[in-house]
């Protein structure tokens, strides 16, 4: 699993989670749902089964750091 941050034109950010296997997408999506409940904050994301990527929409780099830390703590794939 590879986790990258990319700034958009409107100064928001996207977290790009790249996976080697498309079967892992649903496990990461379930982990995102768990983190959403844990933080009491809705996490908006898109699944791309063609490129084995998940795009998570975040407000800034600090939200990315928090999300990355929680993914590394709670996702078995990480």
CSV table of N, CA and C in Angstrom, one decimal:
chain,number,residue,atom,x,y,z
A,1,UNK,N,0.8,-1.2,0.0
A,1,UNK,CA,0.0,0.0,0.0
A,1,UNK,C,0.9,1.2,0.0
A,2,UNK,N,0.6,2.2,-0.9
A,2,UNK,CA,1.3,3.4,-1.0
A,2,UNK,C,0.3,4.6,-0.7
A,3,UNK,N,0.7,5.5,0.1
A,3,UNK,CA,-0.2,6.6,0.5
A,3,UNK,C,0.5,7.9,0.1
A,4,UNK,N,-0.1,8.7,-0.8
A,4,UNK,CA,0.4,10.0,-1.3
A,4,UNK,C,-0.6,11.1,-1.1
A,5,UNK,N,0.0,12.3,-1.0
A,5,UNK,CA,-0.8,13.5,-0.8
A,5,UNK,C,-0.7,14.4,-2.1
A,6,UNK,N,-1.8,14.9,-2.6
A,6,UNK,CA,-1.7,15.8,-3.8
A,6,UNK,C,-2.6,17.0,-3.5
A,7,UNK,N,-2.1,18.2,-3.7
A,7,UNK,CA,-2.9,19.4,-3.6
A,7,UNK,C,-3.7,19.6,-4.8
A,8,UNK,N,-5.0,20.1,-4.6
A,8,UNK,CA,-5.9,20.4,-5.8
A,8,UNK,C,-5.8,21.9,-6.1
A,9,UNK,N,-6.4,22.3,-7.1
A,9,UNK,CA,-6.4,23.7,-7.6
A,9,UNK,C,-7.1,24.6,-6.5
A,10,UNK,N,-8.0,24.1,-5.8
A,10,UNK,CA,-8.7,25.0,-4.8
A,10,UNK,C,-8.1,24.9,-3.4
A,11,UNK,N,-6.8,24.5,-3.3
A,11,UNK,CA,-6.0,24.3,-2.1
A,11,UNK,C,-6.6,23.3,-1.1
A,12,UNK,N,-7.4,22.4,-1.6
A,12,UNK,CA,-7.7,21.2,-0.8
A,12,UNK,C,-6.8,20.1,-1.1
A,13,UNK,N,-7.0,19.0,-0.6
A,13,UNK,CA,-6.1,17.9,-0.9
A,13,UNK,C,-6.7,16.6,-1.2
A,14,UNK,N,-6.0,15.7,-1.9
A,14,UNK,CA,-6.5,14.4,-2.2
A,14,UNK,C,-5.4,13.4,-1.6
A,15,UNK,N,-5.9,12.4,-1.0
A,15,UNK,CA,-5.0,11.3,-0.5
A,15,UNK,C,-5.2,10.2,-1.5
A,16,UNK,N,-4.1,9.8,-2.2
A,16,UNK,CA,-4.2,8.7,-3.2
A,16,UNK,C,-3.6,7.5,-2.5
A,17,UNK,N,-4.4,6.5,-2.3
A,17,UNK,CA,-4.0,5.2,-1.8
A,17,UNK,C,-3.9,4.2,-2.9
A,18,UNK,N,-2.7,3.8,-3.2
A,18,UNK,CA,-2.5,2.8,-4.3
A,18,UNK,C,-2.2,1.4,-3.7
A,19,UNK,N,-2.9,0.5,-4.3
A,19,UNK,CA,-2.8,-0.9,-3.8
A,19,UNK,C,-2.4,-1.8,-5.0
A,20,UNK,N,-1.7,-2.9,-4.6
A,20,UNK,CA,-1.2,-3.8,-5.6
A,20,UNK,C,-2.3,-4.8,-6.1
A,21,UNK,N,-3.4,-5.0,-5.3
A,21,UNK,CA,-4.4,-6.0,-5.6
A,21,UNK,C,-5.8,-5.3,-5.5
A,22,UNK,N,-6.7,-5.5,-6.4
A,22,UNK,CA,-8.0,-4.9,-6.3
A,22,UNK,C,-8.8,-5.5,-5.2
A,23,UNK,N,-8.5,-6.7,-4.7
A,23,UNK,CA,-9.2,-7.3,-3.6
A,23,UNK,C,-9.0,-6.5,-2.3
A,24,UNK,N,-7.9,-5.8,-2.2
A,24,UNK,CA,-7.5,-5.0,-1.1
A,24,UNK,C,-8.3,-3.7,-0.9
A,25,UNK,N,-9.0,-3.3,-2.1
A,25,UNK,CA,-9.7,-2.0,-2.1
A,25,UNK,C,-10.8,-2.0,-1.0
A,26,UNK,N,-11.6,-3.1,-1.0
A,26,UNK,CA,-12.7,-3.2,0.0
A,26,UNK,C,-12.2,-3.2,1.4
A,27,UNK,N,-11.1,-3.9,1.7
A,27,UNK,CA,-10.6,-3.9,3.0
A,27,UNK,C,-10.2,-2.5,3.5
A,28,UNK,N,-9.5,-1.7,2.6
A,28,UNK,CA,-9.2,-0.4,2.9
A,28,UNK,C,-10.4,0.5,3.1
A,29,UNK,N,-11.4,0.3,2.2
A,29,UNK,CA,-12.6,1.1,2.3
A,29,UNK,C,-13.3,0.8,3.7
A,30,UNK,N,-13.3,-0.4,4.1
A,30,UNK,CA,-13.9,-0.8,5.4
A,30,UNK,C,-13.1,-0.1,6.5
A,31,UNK,N,-11.8,0.0,6.4
A,31,UNK,CA,-11.0,0.6,7.4
A,31,UNK,C,-11.3,2.1,7.4
A,32,UNK,N,-11.5,2.7,6.2
A,32,UNK,CA,-11.9,4.1,6.2
A,32,UNK,C,-13.2,4.4,6.9
A,33,UNK,N,-14.2,3.5,6.7
A,33,UNK,CA,-15.4,3.6,7.4
A,33,UNK,C,-15.3,3.5,8.9
A,34,UNK,N,-14.4,2.6,9.4
A,34,UNK,CA,-14.1,2.5,10.8
A,34,UNK,C,-13.5,3.7,11.3
A,35,UNK,N,-12.5,4.3,10.6
A,35,UNK,CA,-11.8,5.5,11.0
A,35,UNK,C,-12.8,6.7,11.1
A,36,UNK,N,-13.8,6.7,10.1
A,36,UNK,CA,-14.8,7.7,10.1
A,36,UNK,C,-15.6,7.7,11.4
A,37,UNK,N,-16.0,6.5,11.8
A,37,UNK,CA,-16.8,6.4,13.0
A,37,UNK,C,-15.9,6.7,14.2
A,38,UNK,N,-14.6,6.3,14.2
A,38,UNK,CA,-13.7,6.6,15.3
A,38,UNK,C,-13.5,8.1,15.5
A,39,UNK,N,-13.4,8.8,14.5
A,39,UNK,CA,-13.1,10.3,14.5
A,39,UNK,C,-14.4,11.1,14.6
A,40,UNK,N,-15.6,10.4,14.4
A,40,UNK,CA,-16.9,11.1,14.3
A,40,UNK,C,-16.9,12.2,13.2
A,41,UNK,N,-16.3,11.8,12.1
A,41,UNK,CA,-16.2,12.7,11.0
A,41,UNK,C,-16.4,11.9,9.7
A,42,UNK,N,-17.2,12.4,8.8
A,42,UNK,CA,-17.4,11.7,7.5
A,42,UNK,C,-16.2,11.8,6.7
A,43,UNK,N,-15.8,10.7,6.1
A,43,UNK,CA,-14.7,10.6,5.2
A,43,UNK,C,-15.2,10.4,3.8
A,44,UNK,N,-14.9,11.3,2.9
A,44,UNK,CA,-15.4,11.2,1.5
A,44,UNK,C,-14.3,10.6,0.6
A,45,UNK,N,-14.6,9.5,-0.1
A,45,UNK,CA,-13.6,8.8,-0.9
A,45,UNK,C,-14.3,8.2,-2.1
A,46,UNK,N,-13.4,7.9,-3.1
A,46,UNK,CA,-13.9,7.2,-4.4
A,46,UNK,C,-13.0,6.0,-4.6
A,47,UNK,N,-13.6,4.9,-5.0
A,47,UNK,CA,-12.9,3.7,-5.3
A,47,UNK,C,-12.7,3.6,-6.8
A,48,UNK,N,-11.5,3.3,-7.3
A,48,UNK,CA,-11.2,3.1,-8.7
A,48,UNK,C,-10.6,1.7,-8.9
A,49,UNK,N,-11.5,0.8,-9.3
A,49,UNK,CA,-11.1,-0.6,-9.4
A,49,UNK,C,-10.2,-0.8,-10.6
A,50,UNK,N,-10.2,0.1,-11.6
A,50,UNK,CA,-9.4,-0.1,-12.8
A,50,UNK,C,-7.9,0.1,-12.4
A,51,UNK,N,-7.6,1.1,-11.6
A,51,UNK,CA,-6.2,1.5,-11.3
A,51,UNK,C,-5.8,1.0,-9.9
A,52,UNK,N,-6.7,0.3,-9.2
A,52,UNK,CA,-6.5,-0.1,-7.8
A,52,UNK,C,-6.1,1.0,-6.9
A,53,UNK,N,-6.9,2.1,-7.0
A,53,UNK,CA,-6.6,3.3,-6.1
A,53,UNK,C,-7.9,3.7,-5.4
A,54,UNK,N,-7.7,4.4,-4.3
A,54,UNK,CA,-8.7,5.0,-3.5
A,54,UNK,C,-8.3,6.5,-3.4
A,55,UNK,N,-9.2,7.4,-3.7
A,55,UNK,CA,-8.9,8.8,-3.6
A,55,UNK,C,-9.8,9.3,-2.4
A,56,UNK,N,-9.1,9.8,-1.4
A,56,UNK,CA,-9.8,10.4,-0.2
A,56,UNK,C,-9.7,11.9,-0.3
A,57,UNK,N,-10.8,12.6,0.0
A,57,UNK,CA,-10.8,14.1,-0.1
A,57,UNK,C,-10.5,14.6,1.3
A,58,UNK,N,-9.5,15.4,1.5
A,58,UNK,CA,-9.1,16.0,2.8
A,58,UNK,C,-9.0,17.5,2.6
A,59,UNK,N,-9.1,18.2,3.8
A,59,UNK,CA,-9.0,19.7,3.7
A,59,UNK,C,-7.6,20.2,3.6
A,60,UNK,N,-6.7,19.6,4.3
A,60,UNK,CA,-5.3,20.1,4.3
A,60,UNK,C,-4.3,19.0,4.6
A,61,UNK,N,-3.1,19.4,4.7
A,61,UNK,CA,-2.0,18.4,4.9
A,61,UNK,C,-2.1,17.8,6.3
A,62,UNK,N,-2.5,18.5,7.3
A,62,UNK,CA,-2.6,18.0,8.6
A,62,UNK,C,-3.7,16.9,8.7
A,63,UNK,N,-4.8,17.1,8.0
A,63,UNK,CA,-5.8,16.0,7.9
A,63,UNK,C,-5.2,14.8,7.2
A,64,UNK,N,-4.4,15.0,6.2
A,64,UNK,CA,-3.7,13.9,5.6
A,64,UNK,C,-2.9,13.1,6.6
A,65,UNK,N,-2.1,13.8,7.3
A,65,UNK,CA,-1.2,13.2,8.3
A,65,UNK,C,-2.0,12.3,9.3
A,66,UNK,N,-3.1,12.9,9.8
A,66,UNK,CA,-4.0,12.2,10.7
A,66,UNK,C,-4.5,10.9,10.1
A,67,UNK,N,-5.0,11.1,8.9
A,67,UNK,CA,-5.6,9.9,8.2
A,67,UNK,C,-4.6,8.8,7.9
A,68,UNK,N,-3.4,9.3,7.5
A,68,UNK,CA,-2.3,8.3,7.2
A,68,UNK,C,-1.9,7.5,8.5
A,69,UNK,N,-1.8,8.2,9.6
A,69,UNK,CA,-1.5,7.6,10.8
A,69,UNK,C,-2.5,6.6,11.2
A,70,UNK,N,-3.8,7.0,11.1
A,70,UNK,CA,-4.9,6.0,11.5
A,70,UNK,C,-5.0,4.8,10.5
A,71,UNK,N,-4.7,5.0,9.2
A,71,UNK,CA,-4.7,3.9,8.3
A,71,UNK,C,-3.5,3.0,8.7
A,72,UNK,N,-2.4,3.5,9.0
A,72,UNK,CA,-1.3,2.6,9.3
A,72,UNK,C,-1.5,1.9,10.6
A,73,UNK,N,-2.3,2.5,11.6
A,73,UNK,CA,-2.6,1.9,12.8
A,73,UNK,C,-3.6,0.8,12.7
A,74,UNK,N,-4.6,1.0,11.9
A,74,UNK,CA,-5.8,0.1,11.9
A,74,UNK,C,-6.0,-0.8,10.7
A,75,UNK,N,-5.2,-0.6,9.6
A,75,UNK,CA,-5.4,-1.4,8.4
A,75,UNK,C,-4.4,-2.5,8.4
A,76,UNK,N,-4.9,-3.7,8.2
A,76,UNK,CA,-4.0,-4.9,8.2
A,76,UNK,C,-3.1,-4.9,7.0
A,77,UNK,N,-3.5,-4.3,5.9
A,77,UNK,CA,-2.7,-4.3,4.7
A,77,UNK,C,-1.5,-3.4,4.8
A,78,UNK,N,-1.6,-2.4,5.6
A,78,UNK,CA,-0.5,-1.5,5.8
A,78,UNK,C,0.7,-2.2,6.5
